[in-house]
Amino acid sequence: MSPAPPVPLQAFMVAAVWNGTVPDPALPLHAAGDASSPWVGLAYLVAGALFILALRGLSHPSTSVRGNRFGMAGMLIAVVTTVVTHDLASLPEILAAIGIGGAIGWIIARRIAMTDMPQLVAAFHSLVGMAAVLVGWAAYLNPAAFGILRSVGDAFTHPVIGAELTLWREEINPVSRIELGLGVAIGAITFSGSVIAFLKLAGRMSGAPILLPGRHVINLGTLAAILVLVALFAAAQPGATLPLIIAITVLAFLIGFLLIIPIGGADMPVVVSMLNSYSGWAAAAMGFTLGNTAMIITGALVGASGAILSYIMCRAMNRRFLSVIAGGFGADAAVAGSSGGEARPFRQGSAEDAAYMLEQAERVIIIPGYGMAVAQAQHALREMADLLKKKGVDVRYAIHPVAGRMPGHMNVLLAEANVPYDEVFELEDINSEFAQTNIAFVIGANDVVNPAAKTDKSSPIYGMPVFDVDKAEQVFFIKRSMSGAGYAGVDNEVFYMPQTTMLLADAKKMVDDIVKALS
Amino acid sequence: MSFIAILSIFVLACFVGYYVVWSVTPALHTPLMAVTNAISSVIIVGGLIAAAAAEVPGAKWLGLLAIVLASVNIFGGFAVTARMLAMYRKKDRAPDAGGRS
């Protein structure tokens, strides 16, 4: 009697029947193709390091341009490395895809107005999220290409020869399934959340919070359901995974939408930063699936960056992150705004009054807010500052961390208007100097100079760090009309102080008139 | 790579990210968001892998679409960052600053 054939061969043949195809012995090699050469791993590592340098460059404007080039180089290395280590047959289509996307991105970047930067960033976040969903699905449909298959042996006894055999089949390994499920979920949340943020920031959807009854229960329930589904997805038999990943994707799109609609416009800087963070975690999850260091490093950097920016924004508004995420802020704006009751006396001035006082001053601090951006008054403002500087006035700008609709938005707008960055100061660096300042010139800001944040415990902005404009000798306050309260919907004592002059007009028109009066 | 090796890189990169981002000057927070946007599109690597493997057409097309979206972000993100950074300038560096006043 001839000895039984070696077990692996038997198992191999059974596996062939089981899968309906003959497994290609070269398959594992293909999967390991990326990792087989140490140079490839090294290239991705270099790309990741260049991304770190890109962010490092942003520590100062003088090094930032070089940092951005490091980023571009890192991306080039990552893309080229991936392309050359894979099948080149699809190269024309790939290049076409890069060309189409690149051209669209390039044109948008050239044309976008700096005021519209927040919604552009939100739109870009949504694309990262969607790309993560697509890559996750592609990995699910073609796991061999992503090298995430494993062979599973099921022991059984052969009915005829009676030998213990192993039945081999291939499936996506469970750890990769968890990474994949989470990557798809985070990507989908990033996508739908960013779309809502984009619509709110672009004014195509009301900035008012939309509050569903029982939303916390719905949201937490949906999040829990997603996590349970990811766990089931990891544990499921290969045949049962499709409905699970579909359910994960759909629920994650839904939760992204539900999470952002209750958040009011005033909290959008936090939301944009938070979605920035999510887009990073989505990239990191995909990096885990692929075992790709460039993606993991980048994901961690971007995730950390967004989280820190969210924290800075929350701190600048004295809000807890969870209360921002819970949403609803700004919903009771009408109630808070009407607490002032009947009209109170205030002093109104003209552009000529302002011009006269400004040129007499020694020190002026300008506090720009989002209203300046809306009125596109930054260029006129810089002209005004230039004229004042020629008359020997010391002009500086003070920027609150939450001025504008995203972190650093005001700085970009002032830079666009050619305001040198060393004339622009952060809250904590300049706030002690209002007492030695002749004129605080508030243009388009409101909540960030509201003393109620320091004194009124019932105010929704209580505890938020604000500029001490009330310590300046005089305050000029440009505002369209007395009716509108600030973004947080609270009245402002500064309007009614004896040293305050209200300049009621469109910000750009008022500054233009001041410029005329000065020159 | 083993899961632990990957996890180690991830955790260490989180710490690097934490310290690097805190050192970013607040004046450049908007460019920071734009550039992080661009670099997080390194997810294009996943799209390239899917698109290069032609044996599953569905995955290939998803990959190509992911490449288009990520490319919008890469080119758009770096270009808009470069555009913003070019605007930041120092006092008295303008060519007409000295002579006219």
XYZ file of C-alpha atoms in Angstrom:
620
model
C 0.000 0.000 0.000
C 1.459 3.275 -1.031
C 1.792 5.888 1.676
C -0.924 8.501 1.795
C -0.101 11.592 -0.195
C 1.359 14.388 1.863
C -1.346 16.183 3.710
C -0.672 19.662 2.342
C -1.207 18.474 -1.221
C -4.517 16.913 -0.278
C -5.569 20.030 1.514
C -4.441 22.082 -1.428
C -6.702 20.151 -3.761
C -9.647 20.373 -1.390
C -9.079 24.080 -1.141
C -9.188 24.283 -4.908
C -12.616 22.692 -4.910
C -13.762 24.839 -2.019
C -12.838 28.153 -3.590
C -13.796 27.201 -7.103
C -10.451 28.487 -8.332
C -6.933 27.197 -8.180
C -5.064 29.392 -5.723
C -2.048 30.968 -7.318
C 1.021 29.969 -5.292
C 2.486 33.373 -6.152
C -0.408 35.162 -4.494
C 1.208 35.663 -1.086
C 4.244 37.079 -2.870
C 2.070 39.565 -4.678
C 0.498 40.565 -1.411
C 3.874 41.028 0.193
C 5.126 42.888 -2.857
C 5.298 46.236 -1.075
C 7.107 44.927 1.943
C 9.509 42.668 0.085
C 12.030 45.383 -0.642
C 13.283 47.345 2.332
C 13.690 50.330 0.012
C 9.949 50.601 -0.386
C 9.318 50.739 3.337
C 12.125 53.242 3.617
C 10.595 55.459 0.947
C 7.291 55.574 2.811
C 9.142 56.359 6.019
C 10.942 59.261 4.304
C 7.578 60.525 3.049
C 6.198 60.388 6.592
C 9.233 62.253 7.937
C 8.828 64.935 5.255
C 5.232 65.422 6.368
C 6.445 66.011 9.922
C 8.872 68.626 8.574
C 6.015 70.242 6.639
C 4.149 70.898 9.872
C 7.334 71.829 11.701
C 7.918 74.582 9.148
C 4.688 76.252 10.200
C 6.191 77.251 13.534
C 7.193 80.529 11.875
C 6.088 82.316 8.705
C 9.702 82.527 7.510
C 10.134 78.736 7.424
C 6.602 77.870 6.362
C 7.079 78.065 2.599
C 9.936 75.576 2.749
C 7.821 73.361 4.993
C 5.075 73.271 2.406
C 7.624 72.116 -0.188
C 8.687 69.299 2.141
C 5.056 68.251 2.217
C 4.823 68.218 -1.566
C 8.047 66.197 -1.813
C 6.719 63.689 0.710
C 3.528 63.252 -1.271
C 5.465 62.809 -4.515
C 7.639 60.125 -2.938
C 4.621 58.265 -1.528
C 2.741 58.331 -4.838
C 5.691 57.402 -7.052
C 6.760 54.597 -4.706
C 3.280 53.101 -4.761
C 2.917 53.363 -8.514
C 6.259 51.801 -9.427
C 5.920 48.890 -7.012
C 2.559 47.841 -8.449
C 1.204 46.663 -11.753
C 1.783 49.399 -14.315
C -0.933 48.213 -16.701
C -3.478 50.647 -15.254
C -1.051 53.556 -15.336
C -2.873 55.566 -18.059
C -6.121 55.464 -16.087
C -4.306 56.332 -12.870
C -2.571 59.287 -14.478
C -5.877 60.435 -15.937
C -7.495 60.243 -12.498
C -4.657 62.256 -10.957
C -4.867 64.746 -13.833
C -8.612 65.291 -13.461
C -8.514 65.625 -9.683
C -5.335 67.687 -9.738
C -6.716 70.152 -12.288
C -9.924 70.632 -10.300
C -7.989 71.121 -7.064
C -5.513 73.504 -8.659
C -8.219 75.695 -10.192
C -10.198 75.836 -6.944
C -7.060 76.760 -5.007
C -6.264 79.590 -7.438
C -9.745 81.065 -7.472
C -10.982 80.720 -3.907
C -11.418 83.961 -1.977
C -9.611 84.008 1.361
C -12.900 84.774 3.117
C -14.246 81.455 1.835
C -11.343 79.458 3.264
C -13.388 77.794 6.058
C -15.881 76.229 3.677
C -13.086 75.221 1.301
C -11.314 73.386 4.108
C -14.595 71.705 5.104
C -15.145 70.629 1.495
C -11.604 69.234 1.304
C -12.171 67.288 4.520
C -15.231 65.688 2.990
C -13.106 64.487 0.065
C -10.566 62.829 2.378
C -13.439 61.134 4.168
C -14.991 59.895 0.946
C -11.617 58.699 -0.363
C -11.203 56.689 2.850
C -14.611 55.076 2.340
C -13.770 54.206 -1.265
C -10.354 52.787 -0.374
C -11.921 50.745 2.425
C -14.469 49.305 0.055
C -11.839 48.610 -2.582
C -9.795 46.748 0.028
C -12.874 44.763 0.990
C -13.594 43.822 -2.635
C -9.987 43.034 -3.534
C -8.243 42.041 -0.307
C -5.498 40.159 -2.161
C -4.215 43.392 -3.680
C -3.999 44.950 -0.225
C -2.244 41.918 1.274
C -4.774 41.481 4.043
C -5.791 37.860 3.356
C -4.978 35.012 5.630
C -5.384 31.298 5.139
C -7.641 29.556 7.578
C -7.427 25.828 8.067
C -10.489 23.899 9.151
C -9.523 20.421 10.371
C -11.726 17.558 9.275
C -11.533 13.809 8.829
C -11.533 12.541 5.278
C -14.572 10.266 4.878
C -12.767 7.726 2.613
C -9.136 7.558 3.659
C -9.897 8.491 7.233
C -6.942 10.845 7.522
C -7.000 14.093 9.495
C -6.987 16.797 6.842
C -7.104 20.540 6.842
C -9.418 22.508 4.641
C -7.781 25.759 3.587
C -9.655 28.855 2.644
C -8.741 32.493 2.415
C -10.412 35.346 4.211
C -9.593 38.892 5.269
C -7.833 38.579 8.579
C -9.915 39.827 11.510
C -7.538 42.582 12.643
C -7.602 44.033 9.138
C -11.373 43.798 9.176
C -11.527 45.878 12.351
C -9.171 48.457 10.815
C -11.151 48.416 7.592
C -14.503 48.757 9.340
C -13.259 51.615 11.519
C -11.579 53.311 8.542
C -14.767 53.175 6.499
C -16.840 54.370 9.465
C -14.550 57.297 10.325
C -14.279 58.209 6.645
C -18.040 58.212 6.210
C -18.559 60.318 9.348
C -15.911 62.752 8.103
C -17.640 62.936 4.740
C -21.206 63.607 5.769
C -20.189 65.770 8.737
C -17.968 67.904 6.512
C -20.691 68.283 3.912
C -23.024 69.705 6.581
C -20.233 71.938 7.932
C -19.558 73.120 4.374
C -23.243 73.923 3.773
C -23.484 75.823 7.064
C -20.267 77.764 6.495
C -21.152 78.597 2.896
C -24.526 79.895 4.062
C -26.394 77.366 1.935
C -27.926 75.973 5.079
C -29.014 77.888 8.151
C -26.301 78.183 10.792
C -28.970 77.679 13.440
C -28.753 74.397 15.276
C -31.294 71.774 14.236
C -32.333 69.929 17.343
C -34.020 66.580 16.999
C -35.916 65.291 20.019
C -33.902 62.630 21.830
C -30.874 63.324 19.654
C -28.334 62.277 22.276
C -29.969 58.875 22.580
C -30.162 58.520 18.795
C -26.527 59.584 18.324
C -25.067 57.447 21.075
C -27.197 54.512 19.971
C -25.995 54.859 16.382
C -22.349 55.104 17.451
C -22.727 52.020 19.635
C -24.419 50.179 16.784
C -21.499 51.004 14.479
C -18.998 49.615 16.992
C -21.046 46.445 17.432
C -21.274 46.038 13.661
C -17.496 46.444 13.326
C -17.026 43.690 15.907
C -19.510 41.439 14.086
C -17.773 42.261 10.802
C -14.473 41.060 12.262
C -15.986 37.846 13.594
C -18.267 36.983 10.687
C -17.846 34.130 8.208
C -16.607 35.423 4.827
C -20.030 34.926 3.244
C -21.762 37.084 5.842
C -19.569 40.195 5.769
C -21.192 42.131 2.925
C -24.418 43.204 4.707
C -22.342 44.196 7.727
C -19.977 46.530 5.888
C -22.934 48.036 4.020
C -24.673 48.672 7.347
C -21.492 50.195 8.826
C -21.141 52.536 5.845
C -24.782 53.654 5.850
C -24.959 54.197 9.607
C -21.679 56.113 9.598
C -22.902 58.449 6.849
C -26.049 58.986 8.912
C -24.249 59.672 12.196
C -21.917 62.215 10.557
C -24.981 64.097 9.420
C -26.746 63.799 12.776
C -23.660 64.861 14.747
C -23.184 68.156 12.926
C -26.736 69.453 12.333
C -27.334 70.363 16.021
C -24.119 72.399 16.193
C -24.641 76.135 15.724
C -22.645 78.413 13.453
C -20.699 79.940 16.360
C -19.144 76.573 17.096
C -18.090 75.930 13.508
C -14.384 76.627 14.200
C -14.450 73.700 16.614
C -16.349 71.535 14.144
C -13.964 72.250 11.280
C -10.994 71.419 13.524
C -12.693 68.272 14.763
C -13.414 67.069 11.237
C -9.799 67.841 10.379
C -8.868 65.456 13.145
C -11.297 62.786 11.910
C -9.898 62.919 8.388
C -6.509 62.151 9.950
C -7.798 59.186 11.941
C -9.479 57.840 8.795
C -6.154 57.984 6.952
C -4.430 56.329 9.911
C -6.963 53.475 9.998
C -6.314 52.810 6.308
C -2.585 53.008 7.036
C -3.016 50.215 9.580
C -4.834 48.109 6.981
C -2.021 48.597 4.492
C 0.786 48.543 7.022
C 1.934 51.774 5.405
C 4.121 54.004 7.579
C 3.548 57.167 5.528
C -0.197 56.883 6.037
C 0.081 56.042 9.719
C 2.465 58.909 10.489
C 0.346 61.353 8.494
C -2.868 60.140 10.067
C -1.425 60.594 13.543
C -0.094 64.075 12.701
C -3.363 65.264 11.202
C -5.407 63.619 13.927
C -3.316 65.318 16.604
C -3.405 68.624 14.757
C -7.182 68.705 14.507
C -7.578 67.626 18.116
C -5.244 70.366 19.362
C -6.973 73.022 17.263
C -10.352 71.883 18.624
C -8.955 72.157 22.133
C -7.560 75.663 21.481
C -10.903 76.794 20.054
C -12.859 75.364 22.979
C -10.518 76.995 25.477
C -10.881 80.333 23.682
C -14.649 80.106 24.063
C -14.518 78.593 27.558
C -16.638 75.724 26.298
C -16.139 72.101 27.071
C -15.545 69.984 23.981
C -18.387 67.653 24.896
C -20.846 70.509 25.242
C -19.848 71.773 21.785
C -20.337 68.310 20.327
C -23.670 67.972 22.097
C -24.709 71.020 20.125
C -27.572 73.435 20.580
C -25.426 76.511 21.311
C -27.000 79.669 19.884
C -30.487 78.150 19.849
C -31.739 80.477 22.562
C -30.115 83.515 20.967
C -33.384 85.406 20.673
C -34.121 84.988 24.364
C -30.691 86.156 25.487
C -30.689 89.066 23.047
C -34.016 90.427 24.180
C -32.970 90.584 27.826
C -31.768 94.163 27.263
C -35.358 95.302 26.884
C -35.918 98.842 25.569
C -33.290 100.776 23.658
C -30.475 102.158 25.814
C -28.648 105.416 25.149
C -25.390 105.267 23.249
C -23.164 107.716 21.422
C -23.019 107.576 17.680
C -20.194 109.121 15.664
C -19.239 109.785 12.062
C -16.224 108.763 9.999
C -14.841 112.286 10.401
C -15.063 112.065 14.209
C -13.246 108.753 14.120
C -10.572 110.051 11.725
C -9.968 113.092 13.904
C -9.585 111.099 17.079
C -7.479 108.410 15.427
C -4.863 110.833 14.124
C -4.597 112.445 17.550
C -3.914 109.096 19.165
C -0.530 107.688 20.040
C -1.476 104.055 20.261
C -4.294 102.305 18.456
C -5.233 98.645 18.640
C -7.487 97.290 15.912
C -9.679 94.296 16.770
C -10.991 92.664 13.619
C -13.750 90.067 13.602
C -15.735 88.096 11.141
C -17.795 91.164 10.195
C -14.625 92.632 8.650
C -14.274 89.530 6.496
C -17.908 89.622 5.412
C -17.619 93.287 4.412
C -14.223 92.619 2.723
C -12.900 95.603 4.673
C -9.383 94.279 5.295
C -7.757 96.189 2.411
C -9.394 99.492 3.371
C -8.392 98.808 6.983
C -4.743 98.386 6.034
C -4.898 101.635 4.052
C -6.269 103.359 7.130
C -3.505 101.870 9.280
C -0.862 102.971 6.751
C -2.138 106.560 6.815
C -2.155 106.552 10.611
C 1.364 105.122 10.756
C 2.566 107.927 8.488
C 1.129 110.360 11.013
C 3.195 108.676 13.691
C 0.461 106.600 15.299
C 1.441 103.184 16.618
C -1.063 100.762 15.084
C -1.344 97.131 16.054
C -3.850 94.387 15.457
C -5.258 92.083 18.103
C -6.720 88.758 17.078
C -8.858 86.513 19.212
C -8.374 82.753 18.665
C -12.019 82.332 17.646
C -12.289 85.434 15.469
C -13.573 84.340 12.081
C -14.926 80.955 11.199
C -11.810 78.843 11.544
C -8.550 78.946 13.495
C -6.231 81.645 12.178
C -8.757 82.929 9.648
C -8.270 86.609 10.552
C -4.491 86.309 10.256
C -4.814 85.073 6.693
C -7.201 87.870 5.757
C -4.876 90.508 7.209
C -1.914 88.894 5.478
C -3.886 89.018 2.236
C -4.297 92.766 2.775
C -0.499 93.048 3.204
C -0.578 93.644 6.933
C 2.875 92.585 8.204
C 2.552 89.630 10.554
C 4.692 91.260 13.214
C 2.007 93.920 13.714
C -0.548 91.226 14.503
C -0.789 89.982 18.082
C -2.501 87.173 19.911
C -4.927 87.726 22.765
C -2.591 86.902 25.630
C 0.287 88.917 24.158
C -1.577 92.196 23.822
C -4.429 92.132 26.318
C -2.454 93.802 29.092
C -1.763 96.803 26.871
C -5.270 98.185 26.473
C -4.787 100.299 29.608
C -1.986 102.177 27.799
C -3.947 102.447 24.589
C -5.742 105.542 23.374
C -8.137 103.893 20.997
C -9.466 100.375 20.666
C -10.891 100.128 17.174
C -13.353 97.236 16.937
C -14.357 96.241 13.438
C -16.732 93.370 12.854
C -16.032 91.745 16.205
C -18.470 91.637 19.097
C -18.446 88.690 21.487
C -14.652 88.741 21.801
C -14.793 92.226 23.398
C -17.870 91.614 25.527
C -17.123 92.270 29.224
C -20.101 90.105 30.162
C -17.702 87.206 29.662
C -15.828 88.468 32.733
C -18.686 89.665 34.919
C -22.035 88.092 34.069
C -22.241 84.524 35.277
C -25.568 84.009 33.527
C -24.144 84.974 30.125
C -23.661 82.139 27.640
C -20.166 83.449 26.936
C -19.186 83.723 30.629
C -15.592 82.672 31.207
C -14.505 83.175 27.633
C -11.247 85.151 27.497
C -12.000 88.558 25.947
C -10.123 91.713 25.011
C -10.214 94.340 27.769
C -11.293 97.123 25.412
C -13.101 98.811 28.304
C -9.652 99.698 29.704
C -8.733 101.743 26.632
C -9.277 105.530 26.771
C -11.711 105.376 23.888
C -13.473 102.696 21.912
C -14.628 102.997 18.326
C -17.020 100.243 17.423
C -17.994 99.632 13.800
C -21.272 97.788 13.564
C -23.895 97.613 10.875
C -26.753 98.524 13.205
C -27.632 98.403 16.886
C -30.179 95.651 16.375
C -28.024 92.601 15.712
C -26.416 90.985 18.687
C -23.153 89.057 18.326
C -22.880 85.567 16.983
C -23.548 84.121 20.404
C -26.663 86.295 20.577
C -25.768 88.378 23.643
C -25.965 92.119 24.240
C -22.686 93.963 24.752
C -22.098 96.546 27.529
C -19.309 98.128 25.514
C -21.897 99.745 23.204
C -23.249 101.832 26.075
C -20.027 102.873 27.810
C -19.378 106.628 27.956
C -16.019 106.258 26.211
C -17.505 104.289 23.309
C -18.454 105.795 19.965
C -20.583 103.607 17.740
C -19.888 103.877 14.016
C -23.013 102.412 12.508
C -22.401 101.455 8.879
C -21.098 98.717 6.648
C -17.528 98.080 7.805
C -15.931 98.645 4.406
C -17.853 101.866 3.706
C -17.055 103.258 7.147
C -13.331 102.513 6.855
C -13.267 103.940 3.320
C -14.832 107.134 4.674
C -12.281 107.295 7.492
C -9.502 106.859 4.921
C -10.938 109.750 2.882
C -11.146 111.932 5.977
C -7.547 111.085 6.913
C -6.000 111.769 3.516
C 4.869 44.354 9.560
C 3.467 43.082 12.809
C 0.530 44.826 14.362
C 2.588 45.872 17.370
C 5.264 47.411 15.140
C 2.619 49.422 13.291
C 0.940 50.420 16.527
C 4.296 51.602 17.905
C 4.834 53.845 14.898
C 1.308 55.203 15.279
C 1.599 55.984 18.989
C 4.999 57.626 18.580
C 3.714 59.631 15.624
C 0.834 60.856 17.782
C 3.370 62.235 20.259
C 5.406 63.816 17.471
C 2.198 65.351 16.123
C 1.276 66.686 19.538
C 4.559 68.527 20.026
C 4.941 69.697 16.438
C 1.426 71.116 16.270
C 1.745 72.961 19.592
C 4.794 74.695 18.150
C 2.804 76.009 15.183
C 2.233 79.736 15.557
C -1.485 80.600 15.896
C -1.144 83.045 12.995
C -0.600 80.034 10.728
C -3.465 77.880 11.971
C -5.436 78.256 8.745
C -2.480 77.190 6.556
C -1.957 74.359 9.068
C -5.456 73.077 8.384
C -4.985 73.422 4.650
C -1.690 71.551 4.650
C -2.907 68.792 6.970
C -5.747 68.413 4.525
C -3.293 67.962 1.709
C -1.086 65.463 3.514
C -3.971 63.380 4.851
C -4.721 62.724 1.192
C -1.761 60.345 1.330
C -4.706 57.949 1.469
C -4.289 58.147 -2.312
C -1.783 55.303 -1.780
C -4.735 53.010 -1.044
C -6.500 54.195 -4.182
C -3.371 53.583 -6.272
C -3.049 50.028 -4.975
C -6.694 49.281 -5.731
C -6.506 50.863 -9.180
C -3.319 49.008 -10.118
C -4.854 45.620 -9.365
C -7.077 45.053 -12.376
C -8.433 41.619 -11.437
C -11.422 43.015 -9.509
C -13.020 45.724 -11.700
C -15.250 47.088 -8.917
C -12.282 47.681 -6.638
C -10.317 49.203 -9.507
C -13.000 51.807 -10.229
C -13.435 52.634 -6.566
C -9.672 53.078 -6.428
C -9.665 55.398 -9.450
C -12.453 57.489 -7.940
C -10.522 57.679 -4.664
C -7.490 58.876 -6.668
C -9.550 61.666 -8.250
C -10.886 62.856 -4.872
C -7.510 62.634 -3.147
C -5.837 64.467 -6.053
C -8.274 67.372 -5.749
C -7.159 67.602 -2.153
C -3.445 67.163 -2.756
C -3.141 69.746 -5.508
C -5.793 72.036 -4.016
C -4.431 71.736 -0.486
C -0.772 72.387 -1.292
C -1.596 75.130 -3.798
C -3.900 77.028 -1.465
C -1.373 76.660 1.372
C 1.376 78.038 -0.845
C -0.907 80.896 -1.859
C -1.653 81.767 1.757
C 1.938 81.476 2.964
C 3.115 83.796 0.194
C 0.941 86.530 1.707
C 2.632 86.547 5.109
C 5.343 89.159 5.123
C 7.343 91.044 7.669
C 7.307 94.719 8.467
C 9.512 96.920 6.234
C 10.191 94.173 3.772
C 7.934 95.695 1.152
C 9.916 97.363 -1.648
C 8.125 100.696 -1.212
C 8.302 100.861 2.559
C 11.423 102.955 2.943
C 11.371 105.525 0.206
C 7.984 107.108 0.225
C 7.263 108.267 3.725
